[in-house]
Every structure is written in C-alpha cells, then in structure tokens.
CSV table of C-alpha atoms and ligand atoms in Angstrom, one decimal:
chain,number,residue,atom,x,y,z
D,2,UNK,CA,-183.9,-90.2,-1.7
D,3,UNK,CA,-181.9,-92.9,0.7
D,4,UNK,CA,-181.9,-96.2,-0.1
D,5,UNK,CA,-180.0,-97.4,3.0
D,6,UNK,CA,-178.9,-100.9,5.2
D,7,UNK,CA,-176.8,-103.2,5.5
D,8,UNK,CA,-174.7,-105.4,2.8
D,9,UNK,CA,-177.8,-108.3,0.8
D,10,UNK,CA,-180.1,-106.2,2.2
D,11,UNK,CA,-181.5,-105.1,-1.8
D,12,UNK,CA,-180.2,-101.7,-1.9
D,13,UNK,CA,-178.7,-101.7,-5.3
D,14,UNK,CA,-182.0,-103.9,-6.5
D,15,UNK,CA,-184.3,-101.0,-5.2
D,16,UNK,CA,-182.1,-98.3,-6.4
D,17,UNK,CA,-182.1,-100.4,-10.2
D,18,UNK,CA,-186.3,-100.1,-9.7
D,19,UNK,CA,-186.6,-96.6,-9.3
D,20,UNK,CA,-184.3,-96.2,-11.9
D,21,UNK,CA,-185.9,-98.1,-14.5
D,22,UNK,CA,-189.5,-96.4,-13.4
D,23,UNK,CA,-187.8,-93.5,-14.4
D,24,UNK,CA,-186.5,-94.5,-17.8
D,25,UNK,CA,-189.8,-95.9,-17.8
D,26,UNK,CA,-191.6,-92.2,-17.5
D,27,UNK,CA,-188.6,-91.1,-20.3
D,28,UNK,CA,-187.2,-89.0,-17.7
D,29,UNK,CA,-183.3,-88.6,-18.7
D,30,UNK,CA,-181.5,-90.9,-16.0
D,31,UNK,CA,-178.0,-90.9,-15.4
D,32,UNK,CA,-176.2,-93.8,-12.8
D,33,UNK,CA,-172.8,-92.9,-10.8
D,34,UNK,CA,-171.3,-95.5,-9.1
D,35,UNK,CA,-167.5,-94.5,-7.2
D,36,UNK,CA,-163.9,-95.6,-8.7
D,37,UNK,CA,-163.5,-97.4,-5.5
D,38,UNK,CA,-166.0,-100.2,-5.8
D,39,UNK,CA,-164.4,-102.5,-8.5
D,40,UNK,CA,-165.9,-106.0,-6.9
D,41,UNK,CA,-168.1,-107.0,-9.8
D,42,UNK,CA,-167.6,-104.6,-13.0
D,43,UNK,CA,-165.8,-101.0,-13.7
D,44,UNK,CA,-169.0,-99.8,-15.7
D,45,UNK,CA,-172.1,-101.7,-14.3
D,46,UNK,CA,-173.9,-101.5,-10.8
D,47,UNK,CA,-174.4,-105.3,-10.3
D,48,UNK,CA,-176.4,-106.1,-7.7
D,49,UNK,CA,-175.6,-109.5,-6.1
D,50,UNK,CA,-178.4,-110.7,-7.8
D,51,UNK,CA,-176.8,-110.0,-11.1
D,52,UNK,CA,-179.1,-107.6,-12.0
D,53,UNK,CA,-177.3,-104.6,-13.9
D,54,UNK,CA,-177.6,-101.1,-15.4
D,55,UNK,CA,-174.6,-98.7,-17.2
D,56,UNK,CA,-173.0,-96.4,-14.7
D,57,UNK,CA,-170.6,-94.2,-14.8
D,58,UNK,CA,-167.3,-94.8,-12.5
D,59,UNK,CA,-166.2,-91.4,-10.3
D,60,UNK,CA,-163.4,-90.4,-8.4
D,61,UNK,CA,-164.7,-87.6,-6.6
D,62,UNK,CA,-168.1,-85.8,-6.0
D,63,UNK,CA,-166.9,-83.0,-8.1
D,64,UNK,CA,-166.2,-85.4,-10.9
D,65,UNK,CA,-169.9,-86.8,-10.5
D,66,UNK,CA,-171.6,-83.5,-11.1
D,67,UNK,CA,-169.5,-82.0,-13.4
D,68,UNK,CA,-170.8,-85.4,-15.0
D,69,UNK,CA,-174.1,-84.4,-15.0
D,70,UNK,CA,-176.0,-83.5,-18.6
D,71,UNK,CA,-178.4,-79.9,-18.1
D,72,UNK,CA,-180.9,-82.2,-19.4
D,73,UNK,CA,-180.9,-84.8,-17.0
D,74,UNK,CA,-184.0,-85.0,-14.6
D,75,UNK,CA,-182.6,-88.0,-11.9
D,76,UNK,CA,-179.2,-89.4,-10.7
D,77,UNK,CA,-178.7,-92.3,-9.4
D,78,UNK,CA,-175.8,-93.3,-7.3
D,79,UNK,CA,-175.0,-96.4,-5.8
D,80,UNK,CA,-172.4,-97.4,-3.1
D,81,UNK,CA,-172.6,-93.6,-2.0
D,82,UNK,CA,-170.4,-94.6,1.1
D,83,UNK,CA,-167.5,-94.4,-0.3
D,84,UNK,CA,-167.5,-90.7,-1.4
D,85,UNK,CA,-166.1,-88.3,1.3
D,86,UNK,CA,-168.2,-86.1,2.9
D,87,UNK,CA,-167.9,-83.6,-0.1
D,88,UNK,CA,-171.0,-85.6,-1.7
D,89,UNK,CA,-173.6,-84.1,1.0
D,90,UNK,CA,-173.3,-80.5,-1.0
D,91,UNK,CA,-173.3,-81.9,-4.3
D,92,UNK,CA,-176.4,-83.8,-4.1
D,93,UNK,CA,-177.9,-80.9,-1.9
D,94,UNK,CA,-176.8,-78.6,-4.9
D,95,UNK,CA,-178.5,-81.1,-7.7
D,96,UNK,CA,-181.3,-81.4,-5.7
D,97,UNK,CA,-181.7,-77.7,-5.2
D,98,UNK,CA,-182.0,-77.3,-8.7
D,99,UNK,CA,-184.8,-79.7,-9.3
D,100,UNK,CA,-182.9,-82.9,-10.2
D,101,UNK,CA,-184.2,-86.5,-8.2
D,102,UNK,CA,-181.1,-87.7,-6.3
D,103,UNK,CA,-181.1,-91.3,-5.4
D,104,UNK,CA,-178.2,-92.7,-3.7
D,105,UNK,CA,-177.8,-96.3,-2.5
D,106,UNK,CA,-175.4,-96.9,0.5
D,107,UNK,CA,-174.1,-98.9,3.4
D,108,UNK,CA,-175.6,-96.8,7.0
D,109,UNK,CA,-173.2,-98.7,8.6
D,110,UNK,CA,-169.4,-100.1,8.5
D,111,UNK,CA,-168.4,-103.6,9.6
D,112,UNK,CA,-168.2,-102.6,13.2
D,113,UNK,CA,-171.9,-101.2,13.4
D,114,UNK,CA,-170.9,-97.5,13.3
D,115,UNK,CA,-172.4,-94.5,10.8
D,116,UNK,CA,-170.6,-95.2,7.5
D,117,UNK,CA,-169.1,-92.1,5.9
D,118,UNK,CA,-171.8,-89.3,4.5
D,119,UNK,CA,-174.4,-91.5,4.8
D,120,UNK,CA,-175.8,-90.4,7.9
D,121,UNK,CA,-175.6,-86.4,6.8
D,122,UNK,CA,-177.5,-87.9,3.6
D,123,UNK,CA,-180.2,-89.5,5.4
D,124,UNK,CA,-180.5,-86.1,7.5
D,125,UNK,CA,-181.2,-83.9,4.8
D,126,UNK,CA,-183.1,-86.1,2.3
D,127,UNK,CA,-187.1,-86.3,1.7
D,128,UNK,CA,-187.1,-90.0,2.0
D,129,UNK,CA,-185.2,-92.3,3.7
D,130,UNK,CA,-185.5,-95.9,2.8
D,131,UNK,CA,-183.8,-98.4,5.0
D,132,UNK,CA,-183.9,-101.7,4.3
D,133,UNK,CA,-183.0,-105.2,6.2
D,134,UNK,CA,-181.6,-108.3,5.3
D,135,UNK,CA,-181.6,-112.0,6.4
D,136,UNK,CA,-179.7,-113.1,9.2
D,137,UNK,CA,-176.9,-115.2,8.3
D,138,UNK,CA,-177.1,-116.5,11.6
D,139,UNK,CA,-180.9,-116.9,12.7
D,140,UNK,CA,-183.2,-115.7,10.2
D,141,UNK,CA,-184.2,-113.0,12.0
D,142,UNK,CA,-184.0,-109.4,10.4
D,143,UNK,CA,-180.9,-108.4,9.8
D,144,UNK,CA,-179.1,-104.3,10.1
D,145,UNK,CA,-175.4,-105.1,9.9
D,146,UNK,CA,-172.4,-106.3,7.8
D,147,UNK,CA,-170.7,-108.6,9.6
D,148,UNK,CA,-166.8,-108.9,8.3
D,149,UNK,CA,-165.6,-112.7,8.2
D,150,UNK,CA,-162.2,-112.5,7.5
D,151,UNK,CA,-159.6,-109.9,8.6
D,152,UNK,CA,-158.7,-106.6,7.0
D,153,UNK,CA,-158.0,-103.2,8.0
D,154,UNK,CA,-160.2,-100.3,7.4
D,155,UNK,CA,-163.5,-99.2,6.7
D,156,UNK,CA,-162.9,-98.9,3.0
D,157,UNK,CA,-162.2,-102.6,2.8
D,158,UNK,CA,-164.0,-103.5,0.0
D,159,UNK,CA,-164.6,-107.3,-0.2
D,160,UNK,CA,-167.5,-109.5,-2.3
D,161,UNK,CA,-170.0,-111.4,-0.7
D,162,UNK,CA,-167.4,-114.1,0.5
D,163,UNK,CA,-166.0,-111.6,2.5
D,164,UNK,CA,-169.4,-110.6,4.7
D,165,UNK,CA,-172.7,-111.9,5.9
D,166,UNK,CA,-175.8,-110.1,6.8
D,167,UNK,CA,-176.0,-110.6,10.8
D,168,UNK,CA,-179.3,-108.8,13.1
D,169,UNK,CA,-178.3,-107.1,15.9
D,170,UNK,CA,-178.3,-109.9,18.3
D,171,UNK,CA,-175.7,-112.2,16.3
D,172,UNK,CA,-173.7,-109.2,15.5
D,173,UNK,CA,-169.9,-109.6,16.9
D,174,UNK,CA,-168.4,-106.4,16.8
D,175,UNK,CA,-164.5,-107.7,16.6
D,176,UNK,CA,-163.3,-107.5,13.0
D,177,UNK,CA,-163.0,-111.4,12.8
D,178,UNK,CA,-165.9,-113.3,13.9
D,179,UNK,CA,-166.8,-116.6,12.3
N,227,ZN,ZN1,-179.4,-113.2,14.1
C-alpha cells in the first residue's frame, strides 16, 4: 500500500490510522522511518499535527528488513522518499512473503518531478492512495510542495516553515517563489 502526495497533505496521519487498526486487530506492527528525516524527533513519526507513534530510524533499506521480527504481520514506513531505489525490492520481498507494506511518501519533489522510488512503489503496489492538500495560495486542491526559501537539492529536508502546499495552478516551479 501507497500513501502518496504532496507535503500537509495527511500522509503520515493516514499512515498512523492504518497502523493503529492494525495494532487494533493485534496484528504485530512494526514502523520505519529513514535516518535522514530528523525535522521533528529521531524515534517518533510526527505528523504535523503532532500526532505520533515509535519508529525505528534506518539508514538503508537493508537495515530496515534486516529489522524486521519473523513474527511481524505489517510495516509501516513513513517518509519512504528518501530511501534509494534499493527499497522497491525490499518491500517487494516483504510483501512476497505475506507481510502488509505501507509506506508514506512525497510523489513529488519541490520542483513537481517523481520523487525518488516512489513512483516504482506506486507501480508495483495493490493500492495506491494519493492524497491532496490545501492550497496555500487559493484553497483549491493542492498536489505540490512548493519550496519558499532557497536550498539545493532534492533531499533538502526543511519543516513546515520551509514549504507550502500549492495546486497546480499557483505552483512556481523556480526553487524560490514567495
Ligand atoms: Zn492554488
């Protein structure tokens, strides 16, 4: 399972959901979250809500299931853009031996393009889930992370300060638009 869009768009929130159904159902759950994300917490998936669960910080997709207990029946893993591209054959390789994969991620970078694995993800999984935000700009619904103050790279990794929600229509595809 995806849970896709772009950034305030309630990814982490629906990942969080599913996740607590599952505890619910007292399946075994365990939550991955990569090294690389430090904005809010090194152990906790925050959303920007605040809302939180334990999960565990990896470096590398072989870290994450090398991390995973026999027992356990679903992973979840949130800001799954930021693994390489590694993480399409792990989760294809938990999920072919009957573990629930959910992974949360950004389907697009702050200039509008595919971000990372995601799009491979979204290819070979049995749901895709993509979700919108608000317009920062007009309300309307919104499928893209606009970047408000400059910084190189696509692994720029900045907290809600740092980007607004923008539809396509406000979008400004220069990295600095205010
Ligand atoms: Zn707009």
């Amino acid at each position: 399972e995806i849970v896709c869009g772009s950034m305030f768009s309630g990814k982490t929130e629906e990942l969080l959901r599913r996740v607590k159904r599952a505890r619910l159902a007292r399946q075994p759950v365990q939550l991955f979250k990569p090294k690389v994300d430090d904005r809010y917490d090194a152990v906790k998936v925050v959303t920007h809500e605040g809302v939180n669960a334990d999960a565990l910080p990896v470096a590398t997709s072989e870290e994450l299931v090398g991390s995973v207990s026999p027992d356990t029946a679903v992973v979840g893993i949130d800001e799954v853009q930021f693994f390489d591209v590694s993480i399409v054959r792990a989760v294809e390789g938990l999920a072919n031996r009957g573990v629930r994969v959910i992974a949360a991620g950004l389907d697009q970078d702050y200039e509008g393009h595919p971000f990372g694995p995601v799009p491979a993800l979204m290819a070979i999984a049995e749901y895709v889930t993509k979700l919108h935000a608000v317009c920062a700009r007009c309300g309307a619904e919104a499928c893209r992370s606009q970047r408000l103050v400059a910084a190189e790279g696509q692994l720029f990794v900045g907290g809600s300060a740092a980007y607004e929600a923008r539809c396509r229509a406000c979008f400004v595809a220069e990295a600095v638009a205010g």
